[in-house]
Short mmCIF file of C-alpha atoms and ligand atoms in Angstrom, two decimals:
data_model
loop_
_atom_site.label_atom_id
_atom_site.label_comp_id
_atom_site.label_asym_id
_atom_site.label_seq_id
_atom_site.Cartn_x
_atom_site.Cartn_y
_atom_site.Cartn_z
CA MET A 760 89.36 83.96 141.52
CA ILE A 761 90.22 83.17 145.15
CA VAL A 762 93.14 84.58 147.13
CA ALA A 763 94.30 82.23 149.90
CA ALA A 764 97.68 83.66 150.76
CA HIS A 765 97.97 81.64 153.98
CA ARG A 766 98.57 78.56 151.81
CA GLN A 767 101.85 79.78 150.40
CA SER A 768 103.76 78.30 153.33
CA ARG A 769 102.00 74.93 153.32
CA PRO A 770 104.26 71.85 153.33
CA TRP A 771 105.50 71.11 149.86
CA VAL A 772 106.96 67.75 148.83
CA GLY A 773 106.29 68.11 145.10
CA ALA A 774 108.81 68.45 142.38
CA SER A 775 111.34 71.24 142.53
CA ILE A 776 111.91 73.04 139.30
CA GLY A 777 115.52 73.40 138.35
CA VAL A 778 116.27 76.79 136.89
CA ASP A 779 119.11 76.65 134.44
CA ASP A 780 120.80 79.91 135.21
CA ALA A 781 124.21 78.99 133.90
CA ARG A 782 125.68 81.92 132.05
CA LEU A 783 124.92 81.48 128.39
CA PRO A 784 127.46 82.23 125.71
CA SER A 785 126.75 85.22 123.46
CA TYR A 786 126.92 82.84 120.49
CA ASP A 787 126.08 79.11 120.42
CA GLU A 788 127.07 77.16 117.33
CA SER A 789 124.29 74.60 117.95
CA CYS A 790 121.55 77.27 118.23
CA TYR A 791 119.21 77.48 115.24
CA LEU A 792 118.44 81.13 116.00
CA CYS A 793 121.99 82.48 116.19
CA PRO A 794 123.30 84.42 113.16
CA GLY A 795 124.84 82.37 110.36
CA ASN A 796 123.56 79.03 111.73
CA ALA A 797 121.44 76.50 109.83
CA ARG A 798 117.90 75.75 110.92
CA VAL A 799 116.21 72.31 110.83
CA SER A 800 114.64 73.22 107.49
CA GLY A 801 118.11 73.61 106.03
CA LYS A 802 117.70 77.38 105.68
CA VAL A 803 120.63 79.41 106.98
CA ASN A 804 120.12 82.49 109.13
CA PRO A 805 121.70 85.66 107.79
CA ARG A 806 124.50 87.17 109.82
CA TYR A 807 121.99 89.60 111.25
CA SER A 808 123.07 92.42 113.52
CA GLY A 809 119.78 93.80 114.86
CA ILE A 810 116.40 92.12 115.08
CA PHE A 811 115.64 89.10 112.85
CA VAL A 812 112.14 88.02 111.80
CA PHE A 813 111.49 84.87 109.79
CA ASP A 814 108.60 82.53 108.94
CA ASN A 815 108.48 79.62 111.40
CA ASP A 816 109.82 76.39 109.88
CA HIS A 817 107.27 74.40 111.89
CA PRO A 818 104.18 76.64 111.83
CA CYS A 819 101.07 75.73 113.78
CA VAL A 820 99.06 77.43 111.03
CA GLY A 821 99.87 78.27 107.45
CA ALA A 822 99.81 77.33 103.83
CA ASP A 823 100.62 73.68 104.61
CA ALA A 824 97.26 73.15 106.32
CA PRO A 825 95.10 70.65 104.40
CA ALA A 826 93.01 72.35 101.70
CA GLU A 827 90.30 69.70 101.68
CA ILE A 828 88.50 69.33 105.00
CA VAL A 829 86.25 66.33 105.71
CA GLN A 830 83.42 67.34 108.03
CA PRO A 831 83.01 65.03 111.04
CA PRO A 832 79.56 63.80 112.18
CA ALA A 833 77.44 66.17 114.32
CA PRO A 834 77.85 67.74 116.83
CA TYR A 835 81.42 68.27 115.66
CA SER A 836 82.62 70.62 112.98
CA VAL A 837 85.97 71.53 111.62
CA ARG A 838 87.51 74.20 109.42
CA ARG A 839 90.90 74.98 108.00
CA ALA A 840 93.32 76.81 110.31
CA ASP A 841 95.14 79.24 108.07
CA GLY A 842 97.57 82.06 108.70
CA VAL A 843 101.20 82.95 109.20
CA ALA A 844 103.59 81.90 111.98
CA ARG A 845 106.79 83.88 112.52
CA VAL A 846 109.70 84.06 114.92
CA ILE A 847 111.22 87.34 116.13
CA CYS A 848 114.81 87.02 117.38
CA TYR A 849 115.34 90.01 119.63
CA SER A 850 119.03 90.31 118.85
CA PRO A 851 121.97 88.27 117.51
CA ARG A 852 123.08 87.75 121.12
CA HIS A 853 122.19 84.25 122.34
CA ASP A 854 122.22 85.47 125.96
CA LEU A 855 120.51 88.87 125.72
CA THR A 856 117.04 88.70 127.29
CA LEU A 857 114.72 91.72 127.44
CA ALA A 858 115.92 92.34 131.00
CA ARG A 859 119.52 92.69 129.81
CA MET A 860 118.84 94.71 126.67
CA PRO A 861 119.23 98.49 126.60
CA VAL A 862 115.89 100.30 126.47
CA SER A 863 116.68 101.55 122.96
CA ASP A 864 116.93 97.92 121.75
CA ILE A 865 113.70 96.94 123.54
CA GLU A 866 112.12 99.84 121.67
CA VAL A 867 113.13 98.18 118.40
CA VAL A 868 111.46 94.95 119.59
CA VAL A 869 108.23 96.77 120.44
CA ASP A 870 108.37 98.63 117.13
CA THR A 871 108.67 95.25 115.39
CA TRP A 872 105.55 94.02 117.21
CA ARG A 873 103.86 97.18 115.95
CA ARG A 874 104.96 96.68 112.33
CA GLU A 875 104.17 92.95 112.23
CA THR A 876 100.71 93.52 113.72
CA HIS A 877 100.05 96.22 111.13
CA ASP A 878 101.32 94.18 108.18
CA LEU A 879 99.92 90.76 109.10
CA GLY A 880 96.67 92.22 110.43
CA ALA A 881 96.08 93.82 107.01
CA ARG A 882 96.04 90.42 105.29
CA PRO A 883 92.52 89.33 104.34
CA GLU A 884 92.99 85.80 105.71
CA VAL A 885 94.24 87.02 109.11
CA ASN A 886 91.62 87.70 111.80
CA GLN A 887 93.94 88.09 114.78
CA VAL A 888 97.64 88.61 115.42
CA LEU A 889 98.79 86.76 118.55
CA ILE A 890 102.29 87.78 119.64
CA PHE A 891 103.89 86.18 122.67
CA GLU A 892 107.19 85.33 124.30
CA ASN A 893 107.71 82.10 126.22
CA LYS A 894 110.77 82.42 128.46
CA GLY A 895 112.41 79.63 130.42
CA GLU A 896 112.59 75.85 130.29
CA VAL A 897 109.80 75.69 132.85
CA VAL A 898 107.34 76.96 130.22
CA GLY A 899 108.69 74.54 127.64
CA VAL A 900 111.17 76.73 125.81
CA SER A 901 113.69 74.48 124.14
CA ASN A 902 115.94 77.26 122.89
CA PRO A 903 117.05 80.02 125.31
CA HIS A 904 117.93 82.43 122.47
CA PRO A 905 115.57 85.34 123.30
CA HIS A 906 112.72 85.43 120.83
CA ALA A 907 109.00 86.04 120.49
CA GLN A 908 106.53 84.26 118.24
CA ILE A 909 103.69 85.43 116.08
CA TYR A 910 100.59 83.41 115.23
CA ALA A 911 98.56 85.44 112.73
CA THR A 912 95.47 83.31 112.26
CA ASN A 913 92.15 83.09 110.46
CA PHE A 914 90.50 82.49 113.84
CA THR A 915 90.46 84.49 117.08
CA TRP A 916 91.84 83.49 120.49
CA GLN A 917 89.60 82.80 123.43
CA THR A 918 91.37 84.97 126.03
CA PHE A 919 90.91 88.09 123.93
CA ASP A 920 87.34 87.12 122.97
CA THR A 921 86.54 86.92 126.69
CA GLU A 922 88.25 90.27 127.40
CA LEU A 923 86.45 91.90 124.51
CA SER A 924 83.02 90.76 125.65
CA ALA A 925 83.78 91.86 129.24
CA GLN A 926 84.87 95.30 128.02
CA ARG A 927 81.83 95.68 125.76
CA ARG A 928 79.52 94.61 128.57
CA TYR A 929 81.13 97.09 130.95
CA ALA A 930 80.86 99.94 128.44
CA ARG A 931 77.19 99.13 127.91
CA ASP A 932 76.31 98.62 131.60
CA THR A 933 78.12 101.71 132.89
CA GLY A 934 76.95 103.89 130.01
CA ALA A 935 78.77 106.46 127.85
CA GLY A 936 81.25 103.84 126.64
CA ARG A 937 83.25 103.75 129.86
CA GLY A 938 86.34 101.63 129.51
CA LEU A 939 86.78 98.70 131.87
CA PHE A 940 90.54 98.95 131.55
CA ASP A 941 90.45 102.75 131.98
CA ASP A 942 88.69 102.16 135.28
CA ILE A 943 91.13 99.39 136.25
CA ILE A 944 94.05 101.78 135.65
CA ARG A 945 92.30 104.47 137.69
CA ALA A 946 91.62 102.02 140.54
CA GLU A 947 95.21 100.77 140.52
CA GLU A 948 96.58 104.31 140.64
CA GLU A 949 94.23 105.36 143.41
CA ASP A 950 95.23 102.32 145.47
CA GLY A 951 98.86 102.52 144.42
CA ARG A 952 100.12 99.46 146.31
CA ARG A 953 100.39 97.22 143.25
CA VAL A 954 101.90 99.76 140.82
CA LEU A 955 105.45 99.01 139.67
CA TYR A 956 105.95 101.65 137.01
CA ALA A 957 104.04 104.68 135.78
CA ASP A 958 104.74 107.56 133.43
CA GLU A 959 102.58 109.82 131.28
CA HIS A 960 101.98 107.12 128.64
CA VAL A 961 102.23 103.70 130.31
CA ILE A 962 101.52 101.97 133.63
CA ALA A 963 102.67 98.57 134.96
CA PHE A 964 100.98 96.88 137.91
CA LEU A 965 100.07 93.57 139.52
CA PRO A 966 96.32 93.45 138.89
CA TYR A 967 93.97 93.26 141.89
CA PHE A 968 92.76 89.95 140.43
CA ALA A 969 96.24 88.49 139.72
CA ARG A 970 96.06 84.73 139.19
CA TYR A 971 99.79 84.04 139.28
CA ALA A 972 101.97 85.25 142.17
CA TYR A 973 103.94 87.72 140.08
CA GLU A 974 101.45 88.44 137.30
CA VAL A 975 101.95 91.92 135.83
CA TYR A 976 100.05 93.99 133.27
CA VAL A 977 101.85 96.65 131.25
CA ALA A 978 99.35 98.95 129.55
CA PRO A 979 99.29 102.19 127.62
CA ARG A 980 97.05 104.75 129.30
CA ARG A 981 95.42 105.56 125.97
CA ARG A 982 92.91 102.97 124.89
CA VAL A 983 94.00 101.41 121.59
CA ALA A 984 92.96 98.01 120.30
CA HIS A 985 96.35 97.02 118.86
CA VAL A 986 100.03 97.65 119.50
CA SER A 987 100.11 98.96 115.92
CA ASP A 988 97.99 101.96 117.03
CA LEU A 989 100.62 103.23 119.48
CA SER A 990 102.57 106.43 118.83
CA ASP A 991 106.36 106.58 118.88
CA HIS A 992 106.23 108.16 122.35
CA GLU A 993 104.02 105.34 123.61
CA ILE A 994 106.29 102.70 122.06
CA ALA A 995 109.29 104.26 123.86
CA ALA A 996 107.38 104.37 127.15
CA LEU A 997 106.29 100.75 126.74
CA ALA A 998 109.92 99.75 126.22
CA ARG A 999 110.95 101.56 129.42
CA ALA A 1000 108.18 99.84 131.38
CA LEU A 1001 109.11 96.40 129.98
CA LYS A 1002 112.72 97.00 131.01
CA ASP A 1003 111.62 98.01 134.51
CA VAL A 1004 109.42 94.94 135.00
CA THR A 1005 111.80 92.35 133.55
CA VAL A 1006 114.76 93.67 135.56
CA ARG A 1007 112.71 93.47 138.77
CA TYR A 1008 111.75 89.90 137.83
CA ASP A 1009 115.38 88.82 137.37
CA ASN A 1010 116.43 90.65 140.53
CA LEU A 1011 113.74 88.92 142.60
CA TRP A 1012 115.62 85.64 143.00
CA ARG A 1013 118.76 86.72 141.17
CA GLN A 1014 118.09 84.33 138.35
CA SER A 1015 116.64 84.57 134.88
CA PHE A 1016 112.90 84.75 135.56
CA PRO A 1017 110.58 82.57 133.44
CA TYR A 1018 107.27 83.82 132.09
CA VAL A 1019 104.68 83.63 129.35
CA MET A 1020 104.13 87.11 127.91
CA PRO A 1021 101.22 87.56 125.49
CA LEU A 1022 100.23 90.82 123.81
CA HIS A 1023 96.49 91.26 124.35
CA GLN A 1024 95.12 92.59 121.08
CA ALA A 1025 91.72 92.83 119.42
CA PRO A 1026 90.94 90.93 116.21
CA THR A 1027 92.04 92.44 112.89
CA ASP A 1028 88.96 91.44 110.88
CA GLY A 1029 87.71 94.99 110.38
CA GLY A 1030 85.22 94.90 113.28
CA ASP A 1031 84.48 97.70 115.75
CA TYR A 1032 86.93 97.22 118.62
CA ARG A 1033 86.80 100.67 120.22
CA ASP A 1034 86.12 99.04 123.62
CA PHE A 1035 89.25 96.88 123.56
CA HIS A 1036 92.29 98.08 125.52
CA PHE A 1037 95.62 96.66 124.33
CA PHE A 1038 98.11 95.59 126.98
CA VAL A 1039 101.07 93.27 127.59
CA GLY A 1040 100.55 90.56 130.20
CA PHE A 1041 103.25 88.71 132.11
CA LEU A 1042 102.25 85.28 133.46
CA PRO A 1043 105.15 83.84 135.50
CA PRO A 1044 104.65 80.17 136.42
CA LEU A 1045 106.81 80.23 139.58
CA ARG A 1046 105.47 81.28 142.98
CA ARG A 1047 108.80 80.73 144.70
CA PRO A 1048 112.28 80.00 143.44
CA ASN A 1049 112.06 76.51 141.93
CA THR A 1050 108.39 76.07 142.89
CA LEU A 1051 105.75 75.97 140.18
CA LYS A 1052 102.22 77.21 140.54
CA TYR A 1053 100.49 73.99 139.52
CA LEU A 1054 97.13 74.22 137.82
CA ALA A 1055 94.90 71.50 139.25
CA GLY A 1056 91.37 70.93 140.59
CA PRO A 1057 90.30 74.57 141.07
CA GLU A 1058 91.93 75.88 137.89
CA ILE A 1059 91.70 73.02 135.37
CA GLY A 1060 88.71 71.36 137.00
CA GLY A 1061 86.66 74.29 138.28
CA GLY A 1062 87.86 76.98 135.93
CA ASN A 1063 88.74 79.48 138.71
CA PHE A 1064 92.21 80.33 139.92
CA LEU A 1065 93.16 79.71 143.52
CA SER A 1066 96.10 82.01 144.22
CA ASP A 1067 98.48 81.16 147.06
CA THR A 1068 99.65 84.74 147.34
CA SER A 1069 98.21 88.23 147.51
CA PRO A 1070 99.25 90.65 144.78
CA GLU A 1071 99.86 93.35 147.41
CA ALA A 1072 102.49 91.21 149.15
CA MET A 1073 104.13 90.26 145.87
CA ALA A 1074 104.09 93.91 144.80
CA ILE A 1075 105.94 94.84 148.01
CA GLU A 1076 108.67 92.40 146.99
CA LEU A 1077 108.90 93.65 143.41
CA ARG A 1078 108.68 97.34 144.33
CA ALA A 1079 111.55 96.96 146.82
CA LEU A 1080 113.93 95.73 144.14
CA SER A 1081 116.50 97.72 142.25
CA THR A 1082 115.80 98.56 138.62
CA VAL A 1083 119.45 97.88 137.85
CA HIS A 1084 119.97 94.27 136.81
CA TYR A 1085 121.81 92.17 139.39
CA LEU A 1086 124.38 91.12 136.82
CA ASP A 1087 125.13 94.80 136.29
CA GLU A 1088 125.04 95.87 139.94
CA ARG A 1089 124.34 94.26 143.26
CA ALA A 1090 120.54 94.35 143.90
CA THR A 1091 118.45 94.63 147.05
CA PRO A 1092 117.43 91.21 148.45
CA PRO A 1093 113.68 90.41 148.32
CA THR A 1094 111.56 91.05 151.42
CA THR A 1095 109.47 88.44 153.26
CA PRO A 1096 105.81 88.28 152.11
CA THR A 1097 102.95 88.76 154.57
CA THR A 1098 100.03 86.29 154.73
CA PRO A 1099 96.61 88.01 154.74
CA ALA A 1100 93.30 86.10 155.11
CA PRO A 1101 91.61 84.47 152.07
CA VAL A 1102 89.23 86.67 150.09
CA GLN A 1103 87.34 86.22 146.85
CA ARG A 1104 88.03 88.70 144.08
CA ALA A 1105 86.10 89.43 140.91
ZN1 LIG B 1959 121.31 81.54 119.72
#
């Protein structure tokens, strides 16, 4: 990827992204995720009080996939996409994002990721459990009720395939099974400038190779291949780190901060994944308030990211912020980023 931070201030006449930061009600009678409301399928949500997990009414994979597959002519091939798709409502509150939840409630969310990964990953037809949260209209979320999704599929996902092969290659090339992510964590701690949160179990940082302006990794120090392998202490620490990061995000521009947040996990097909290091990634699409990082020629065309910002400068902004949510207490205003020269990073 390429860092060209001097471009951040280039003239911009493109579309401005409206951020709908109107205060949401704690209950919305038209929301299909709120307790007691009917969903499109006609099913009615229970009057749940904690977390609520249900099978997606419009799954991308599942039992409704066609059983009979007609093979197309070469070079194409096709196979049945099977699996389970679920929705995890974080809480009955329509307005309670991770950033606003108490750490103890975030811990219940992370514990649910752990349980679902364990249970769905044990199914013979499931080869990978993809868990993610899309947050904000700007990433296409039609319903603001805070929720994550699970795609437990009979195929694996390319991002994690790529990470797995990079980690295996690194372990082989450096000898003695050295972990790529172990060394990334070590490098980030030694540098220190991009670290947002660290305790004995978990670390959160903007990676040296961040593609998005405010990209953050939240990782357990101990190398495990799945969230389901974490101990209770590590789950609690992960919850504290997620709270820290999401509060900083909201405090940055004093608005609800959009992101795509995937859990990076190894497959669950019984293979040897000792080289894979589980972590949570935050990919925020905005590089400024109301300004999208557009993917264009370099990214979609060339396959490399051209970042308009340096992670060190963005880390200065995020590190300067209060870890108390601005709706709970007045936060420190963000600082002005610096503009270092372009450099290539690998
Ligand atoms: Zn709702």
